[in-house]
């Protein structure tokens, strides 16, 4: 497996692969791998000839008071894990390789969808996400790019960017990988103390209870959202940021749950801010 640090080297290898007729699959990440990342890699590995993973903690998507400096990093471990998954190439650039002229002047505007929920709590976040994803997609030139449902709003925005701006890539949605007790895997879980780790279950438990309620026939968003909010409020170590029930296509808040919708939740538990979501399927 190759570890590449320079943008021109990455471009050259990907171009060579495409010229040989290989399909290129791409998994963009911020590293500190867990089973969620590995599930994306396995999918890319099984569907593409040349499987490329990037490890880049993108400064552009962190706000001034956020955890850019303390975001967990361990490139040696990540490289070993990617290699064990049969990945062909890890791209691990410095910021200067991704943004050779410094902070980019021209960025991708995520539109109104990028202003809501995560975008409202983290102003500028999705500008940073879409700008780096566009940049990396242009460097790698994959035919398939793999994203986790765990970051549902990000997935919807990346898909929309690819459609609206005609990126020649298929955005592949991969299911959220969870711990056996339901906690969604996240690199930030490493910051949870054992008490906070238990407290953090209120997110997935609330979501599961909400999905059950909808399955059993409740189509009013108010009580379904309250199911989630109440669980989080009941947990002294958790501080709720938002709960939202949105249409999966339009991302608008739903008035009745009459077709599949998405419940999303964000809360701070101790130091880390955690997000999770679940599909709501009316019976
Ligand atoms: P990150 O390194 O957190 O930026 O995540 C890189 C990719 O892995 C994104 O597409 C995430 O949505 C995805 N991902 C993160 N956590 C999970 C998880 N628990 N299950 C599935 N995919 C995940």
Short mmCIF file of C-alpha atoms and ligand atoms in Angstrom, two decimals:
data_model
loop_
_atom_site.label_atom_id
_atom_site.label_comp_id
_atom_site.label_asym_id
_atom_site.label_seq_id
_atom_site.Cartn_x
_atom_site.Cartn_y
_atom_site.Cartn_z
CA UNK A 1 0.00 0.00 0.00
CA UNK A 2 1.23 3.49 -0.85
CA UNK A 3 1.09 6.43 1.54
CA UNK A 4 1.12 9.61 -0.49
CA UNK A 5 1.60 13.08 0.93
CA UNK A 6 1.87 15.25 -2.20
CA UNK A 7 -1.06 16.27 -4.35
CA UNK A 8 0.79 15.79 -7.64
CA UNK A 9 1.76 12.23 -6.67
CA UNK A 10 -1.85 11.42 -5.83
CA UNK A 11 -3.04 12.86 -9.14
CA UNK A 12 -0.42 10.88 -11.06
CA UNK A 13 -1.30 7.53 -9.44
CA UNK A 14 -5.05 8.05 -9.86
CA UNK A 15 -4.60 9.15 -13.49
CA UNK A 16 -2.47 6.10 -14.23
CA UNK A 17 -5.13 3.86 -12.71
CA UNK A 18 -7.91 5.42 -14.74
CA UNK A 19 -5.79 5.18 -17.92
CA UNK A 20 -5.42 1.46 -17.26
CA UNK A 21 -9.22 1.23 -17.06
CA UNK A 22 -9.40 0.76 -13.29
CA UNK A 23 -12.44 2.03 -11.39
CA UNK A 24 -11.39 4.34 -8.57
CA UNK A 25 -13.24 4.30 -5.23
CA UNK A 26 -12.63 7.03 -2.67
CA UNK A 27 -13.24 7.26 1.09
CA UNK A 28 -12.55 10.73 2.51
CA UNK A 29 -11.93 10.75 6.28
CA UNK A 30 -10.38 12.73 9.09
CA UNK A 31 -8.62 9.62 10.35
CA UNK A 32 -8.44 7.99 13.79
CA UNK A 33 -10.17 5.02 12.28
CA UNK A 34 -12.89 2.91 13.83
CA UNK A 35 -15.19 0.24 12.43
CA UNK A 36 -17.37 2.91 10.78
CA UNK A 37 -14.45 4.04 8.62
CA UNK A 38 -13.47 0.43 7.97
CA UNK A 39 -16.97 -0.41 6.74
CA UNK A 40 -16.67 2.33 4.11
CA UNK A 41 -13.25 1.02 3.12
CA UNK A 42 -14.54 -2.54 2.78
CA UNK A 43 -17.33 -1.38 0.54
CA UNK A 44 -14.91 0.63 -1.63
CA UNK A 45 -12.51 -2.32 -1.72
CA UNK A 46 -15.24 -4.72 -2.83
CA UNK A 47 -16.69 -2.41 -5.51
CA UNK A 48 -13.64 -0.73 -7.04
CA UNK A 49 -10.27 -1.70 -8.52
CA UNK A 50 -8.28 1.11 -6.93
CA UNK A 51 -9.37 1.96 -3.38
CA UNK A 52 -8.16 5.34 -2.12
CA UNK A 53 -8.58 6.70 1.42
CA UNK A 54 -7.71 10.22 2.51
CA UNK A 55 -6.78 11.18 6.06
CA UNK A 56 -7.01 14.93 6.50
CA UNK A 57 -8.29 16.93 9.47
CA UNK A 58 -9.70 19.80 7.46
CA UNK A 59 -9.16 23.10 9.30
CA UNK A 60 -11.78 24.80 7.13
CA UNK A 61 -14.67 22.89 8.68
CA UNK A 62 -13.81 23.72 12.31
CA UNK A 63 -15.08 26.90 13.95
CA UNK A 64 -12.68 29.09 15.98
CA UNK A 65 -13.87 27.61 19.29
CA UNK A 66 -14.01 24.00 18.08
CA UNK A 67 -11.71 21.03 18.60
CA UNK A 68 -9.35 21.28 15.60
CA UNK A 69 -6.17 21.18 17.73
CA UNK A 70 -7.37 18.35 19.96
CA UNK A 71 -9.07 16.26 17.26
CA UNK A 72 -7.65 12.73 17.72
CA UNK A 73 -4.91 11.74 15.29
CA UNK A 74 -2.79 8.61 14.83
CA UNK A 75 -1.59 8.25 11.27
CA UNK A 76 0.61 5.19 11.85
CA UNK A 77 -2.31 3.27 13.29
CA UNK A 78 -4.61 4.47 10.48
CA UNK A 79 -2.13 3.39 7.82
CA UNK A 80 -1.82 -0.09 9.36
CA UNK A 81 -5.61 -0.44 9.54
CA UNK A 82 -6.11 0.71 5.94
CA UNK A 83 -3.43 -1.70 4.80
CA UNK A 84 -5.14 -4.56 6.63
CA UNK A 85 -8.33 -3.72 4.69
CA UNK A 86 -6.48 -4.04 1.39
CA UNK A 87 -6.65 -0.32 0.58
CA UNK A 88 -4.32 0.59 -2.31
CA UNK A 89 -3.47 4.13 -1.38
CA UNK A 90 -3.69 6.44 1.63
CA UNK A 91 -3.49 10.15 0.91
CA UNK A 92 -2.32 11.96 4.06
CA UNK A 93 -1.58 15.54 3.06
CA UNK A 94 -0.62 18.60 5.07
CA UNK A 95 -2.96 21.58 4.76
CA UNK A 96 -0.55 23.21 2.27
CA UNK A 97 -1.02 20.29 -0.12
CA UNK A 98 -4.79 20.57 -0.04
CA UNK A 99 -4.83 24.39 -0.05
CA UNK A 100 -1.58 25.35 -1.78
CA UNK A 101 -2.46 29.05 -1.78
CA UNK A 102 -3.56 29.12 1.84
CA UNK A 103 -7.15 29.56 2.91
CA UNK A 104 -9.14 29.24 -0.31
CA UNK A 105 -10.75 32.39 -1.69
CA UNK A 106 -13.35 30.42 -3.61
CA UNK A 107 -15.42 27.95 -1.63
CA UNK A 108 -18.51 25.82 -2.18
CA UNK A 109 -21.72 27.42 -0.92
CA UNK A 110 -23.91 24.76 0.70
CA UNK A 111 -27.02 26.93 0.33
CA UNK A 112 -29.92 26.97 2.76
CA UNK A 113 -29.61 23.32 3.66
CA UNK A 114 -26.13 24.05 4.97
CA UNK A 115 -27.46 26.75 7.29
CA UNK A 116 -29.74 24.45 9.25
CA UNK A 117 -29.16 21.99 12.14
CA UNK A 118 -25.41 21.22 12.11
CA UNK A 119 -24.90 24.32 9.98
CA UNK A 120 -26.77 26.49 12.50
CA UNK A 121 -24.77 25.11 15.43
CA UNK A 122 -21.49 25.20 13.51
CA UNK A 123 -21.50 28.27 11.25
CA UNK A 124 -19.32 27.74 8.19
CA UNK A 125 -18.97 24.02 8.85
CA UNK A 126 -20.55 22.82 5.63
CA UNK A 127 -18.72 25.44 3.55
CA UNK A 128 -15.56 23.81 4.85
CA UNK A 129 -16.83 20.26 4.33
CA UNK A 130 -18.05 20.77 0.77
CA UNK A 131 -14.96 22.75 -0.19
CA UNK A 132 -12.61 20.00 0.97
CA UNK A 133 -14.75 17.24 -0.52
CA UNK A 134 -14.87 19.04 -3.88
CA UNK A 135 -11.11 19.58 -3.71
CA UNK A 136 -10.35 15.95 -2.85
CA UNK A 137 -12.78 14.62 -5.47
CA UNK A 138 -10.96 16.72 -8.06
CA UNK A 139 -7.57 15.38 -6.94
CA UNK A 140 -8.63 11.72 -6.84
CA UNK A 141 -11.16 11.62 -9.69
CA UNK A 142 -13.09 8.59 -8.35
CA UNK A 143 -16.14 7.08 -9.99
CA UNK A 144 -17.51 6.15 -6.55
CA UNK A 145 -17.18 8.04 -3.25
CA UNK A 146 -18.29 6.54 0.06
CA UNK A 147 -19.96 8.48 2.87
CA UNK A 148 -21.51 7.39 6.17
CA UNK A 149 -25.15 7.85 7.06
CA UNK A 150 -23.87 8.77 10.53
CA UNK A 151 -23.27 12.30 9.19
CA UNK A 152 -26.61 12.43 7.46
CA UNK A 153 -26.79 16.14 6.67
CA UNK A 154 -23.26 15.98 5.27
CA UNK A 155 -24.22 13.00 3.10
CA UNK A 156 -27.29 14.80 1.74
CA UNK A 157 -25.22 17.93 1.02
CA UNK A 158 -22.41 16.04 -0.71
CA UNK A 159 -24.94 14.20 -2.84
CA UNK A 160 -26.65 17.48 -3.68
CA UNK A 161 -23.32 19.14 -4.55
CA UNK A 162 -22.45 16.26 -6.89
CA UNK A 163 -25.85 16.57 -8.60
CA UNK A 164 -26.07 20.36 -8.72
CA UNK A 165 -22.47 20.87 -9.87
CA UNK A 166 -22.27 17.78 -12.13
CA UNK A 167 -19.45 15.96 -10.37
CA UNK A 168 -18.86 12.73 -12.33
CA UNK A 169 -19.06 10.59 -9.20
CA UNK A 170 -21.59 8.30 -7.59
CA UNK A 171 -22.08 9.14 -3.92
CA UNK A 172 -22.56 5.88 -2.03
CA UNK A 173 -24.40 5.92 1.30
CA UNK A 174 -23.12 3.49 3.95
CA UNK A 175 -25.08 2.53 7.09
CA UNK A 176 -24.06 3.75 10.56
CA UNK A 177 -21.89 1.29 12.46
CA UNK A 178 -22.75 1.09 16.16
CA UNK A 179 -21.37 -0.45 19.32
CA UNK A 180 -23.39 -3.48 20.46
CA UNK A 181 -25.28 -1.24 22.91
CA UNK A 182 -26.27 1.20 20.14
CA UNK A 183 -23.73 4.03 20.50
CA UNK A 184 -22.77 5.27 17.03
CA UNK A 185 -19.04 4.96 16.48
CA UNK A 186 -17.23 8.27 16.27
CA UNK A 187 -13.60 9.30 16.54
CA UNK A 188 -14.72 11.74 19.25
CA UNK A 189 -16.00 8.91 21.48
CA UNK A 190 -12.41 8.54 22.68
CA UNK A 191 -12.95 11.66 24.79
CA UNK A 192 -15.87 10.15 26.74
CA UNK A 193 -15.19 9.05 30.30
CA UNK A 194 -16.86 5.76 31.23
CA UNK A 195 -19.74 7.65 32.87
CA UNK A 196 -20.15 9.87 29.83
CA UNK A 197 -19.95 6.82 27.59
CA UNK A 198 -23.00 5.41 29.38
CA UNK A 199 -24.74 8.79 29.35
CA UNK A 200 -24.14 9.08 25.59
CA UNK A 201 -26.49 6.16 25.02
CA UNK A 202 -29.40 8.59 25.49
CA UNK A 203 -28.98 9.68 21.86
CA UNK A 204 -29.30 6.25 20.25
CA UNK A 205 -31.90 5.11 22.78
CA UNK A 206 -34.04 8.19 22.13
CA UNK A 207 -33.76 7.66 18.38
CA UNK A 208 -34.67 4.00 18.68
CA UNK A 209 -37.67 4.81 20.85
CA UNK A 210 -38.79 7.42 18.32
CA UNK A 211 -38.47 4.97 15.41
CA UNK A 212 -40.49 2.41 17.37
CA UNK A 213 -43.21 4.96 18.04
CA UNK A 214 -43.47 5.78 14.34
CA UNK A 215 -43.47 2.09 13.41
CA UNK A 216 -46.34 1.58 15.81
CA UNK A 217 -48.43 4.23 14.10
CA UNK A 218 -47.63 7.65 15.62
CA UNK A 219 -47.31 10.12 12.77
CA UNK A 220 -47.25 13.38 14.76
CA UNK A 221 -43.74 14.81 14.87
CA UNK A 222 -44.21 16.60 18.22
CA UNK A 223 -44.48 13.53 20.46
CA UNK A 224 -41.93 11.62 18.38
CA UNK A 225 -39.36 14.42 18.75
CA UNK A 226 -40.23 14.70 22.45
CA UNK A 227 -39.39 11.02 22.85
CA UNK A 228 -35.80 11.86 21.88
CA UNK A 229 -35.53 15.22 23.65
CA UNK A 230 -36.92 13.78 26.90
CA UNK A 231 -34.30 11.03 26.96
CA UNK A 232 -31.49 13.51 26.48
CA UNK A 233 -32.93 15.97 29.02
CA UNK A 234 -33.22 13.13 31.54
CA UNK A 235 -29.47 12.54 31.33
CA UNK A 236 -27.62 15.01 33.58
CA UNK A 237 -24.32 14.62 31.71
CA UNK A 238 -25.90 15.42 28.34
CA UNK A 239 -26.83 18.82 26.99
CA UNK A 240 -29.23 18.78 24.06
CA UNK A 241 -28.39 20.94 21.06
CA UNK A 242 -31.21 20.01 18.67
CA UNK A 243 -33.72 17.36 17.70
CA UNK A 244 -35.23 17.52 14.22
CA UNK A 245 -37.52 15.35 12.15
CA UNK A 246 -36.95 16.07 8.48
CA UNK A 247 -38.02 14.80 5.11
CA UNK A 248 -35.18 12.72 3.66
CA UNK A 249 -35.39 14.39 0.25
CA UNK A 250 -36.06 18.04 1.02
CA UNK A 251 -34.63 18.15 4.56
CA UNK A 252 -37.64 20.27 5.55
CA UNK A 253 -39.21 19.66 8.97
CA UNK A 254 -42.06 17.19 8.53
CA UNK A 255 -45.61 18.04 9.53
CA UNK A 256 -46.83 14.46 9.49
CA UNK A 257 -44.70 11.32 9.21
CA UNK A 258 -46.46 9.71 6.28
CA UNK A 259 -43.41 8.53 4.36
CA UNK A 260 -39.88 7.72 5.51
CA UNK A 261 -38.31 10.61 7.38
CA UNK A 262 -35.14 11.14 9.41
CA UNK A 263 -34.78 11.98 13.06
CA UNK A 264 -31.55 13.79 13.88
CA UNK A 265 -30.11 14.66 17.26
CA UNK A 266 -27.05 16.53 18.51
CA UNK A 267 -25.93 16.85 22.12
CA UNK A 268 -22.84 17.61 24.09
CA UNK A 269 -21.86 14.82 26.48
CA UNK A 270 -18.93 15.96 28.58
CA UNK A 271 -16.38 17.42 26.22
CA UNK A 272 -17.43 16.01 22.86
CA UNK A 273 -20.44 17.08 20.85
CA UNK A 274 -22.11 13.98 19.44
CA UNK A 275 -24.56 13.55 16.58
CA UNK A 276 -26.72 10.63 15.54
CA UNK A 277 -29.78 9.95 13.39
CA UNK A 278 -32.24 7.22 12.45
CA UNK A 279 -34.73 6.51 9.68
CA UNK A 280 -38.39 6.78 10.67
CA UNK A 281 -40.55 4.36 8.70
CA UNK A 282 -44.30 4.60 9.11
CA UNK A 283 -46.02 1.24 9.17
P1 LIG B 1 -14.83 11.39 9.69
O1 LIG B 1 -13.46 10.80 9.75
O2 LIG B 1 -15.52 11.47 11.01
O3 LIG B 1 -14.88 12.67 8.89
O4 LIG B 1 -15.71 10.34 8.86
C1 LIG B 1 -15.32 9.89 7.60
C2 LIG B 1 -16.46 9.14 6.97
O5 LIG B 1 -16.82 8.04 7.81
C3 LIG B 1 -17.73 10.00 6.81
O6 LIG B 1 -18.36 9.68 5.58
C4 LIG B 1 -18.57 9.56 7.98
O7 LIG B 1 -19.95 9.72 7.79
C5 LIG B 1 -18.20 8.10 8.09
N1 LIG B 1 -18.48 7.59 9.43
C6 LIG B 1 -18.12 8.15 10.62
N2 LIG B 1 -18.62 7.43 11.64
C7 LIG B 1 -19.32 6.40 11.09
C8 LIG B 1 -20.08 5.31 11.62
N3 LIG B 1 -20.22 5.12 12.92
N4 LIG B 1 -20.67 4.46 10.74
C9 LIG B 1 -20.53 4.64 9.40
N5 LIG B 1 -19.83 5.64 8.85
C10 LIG B 1 -19.23 6.51 9.67
#
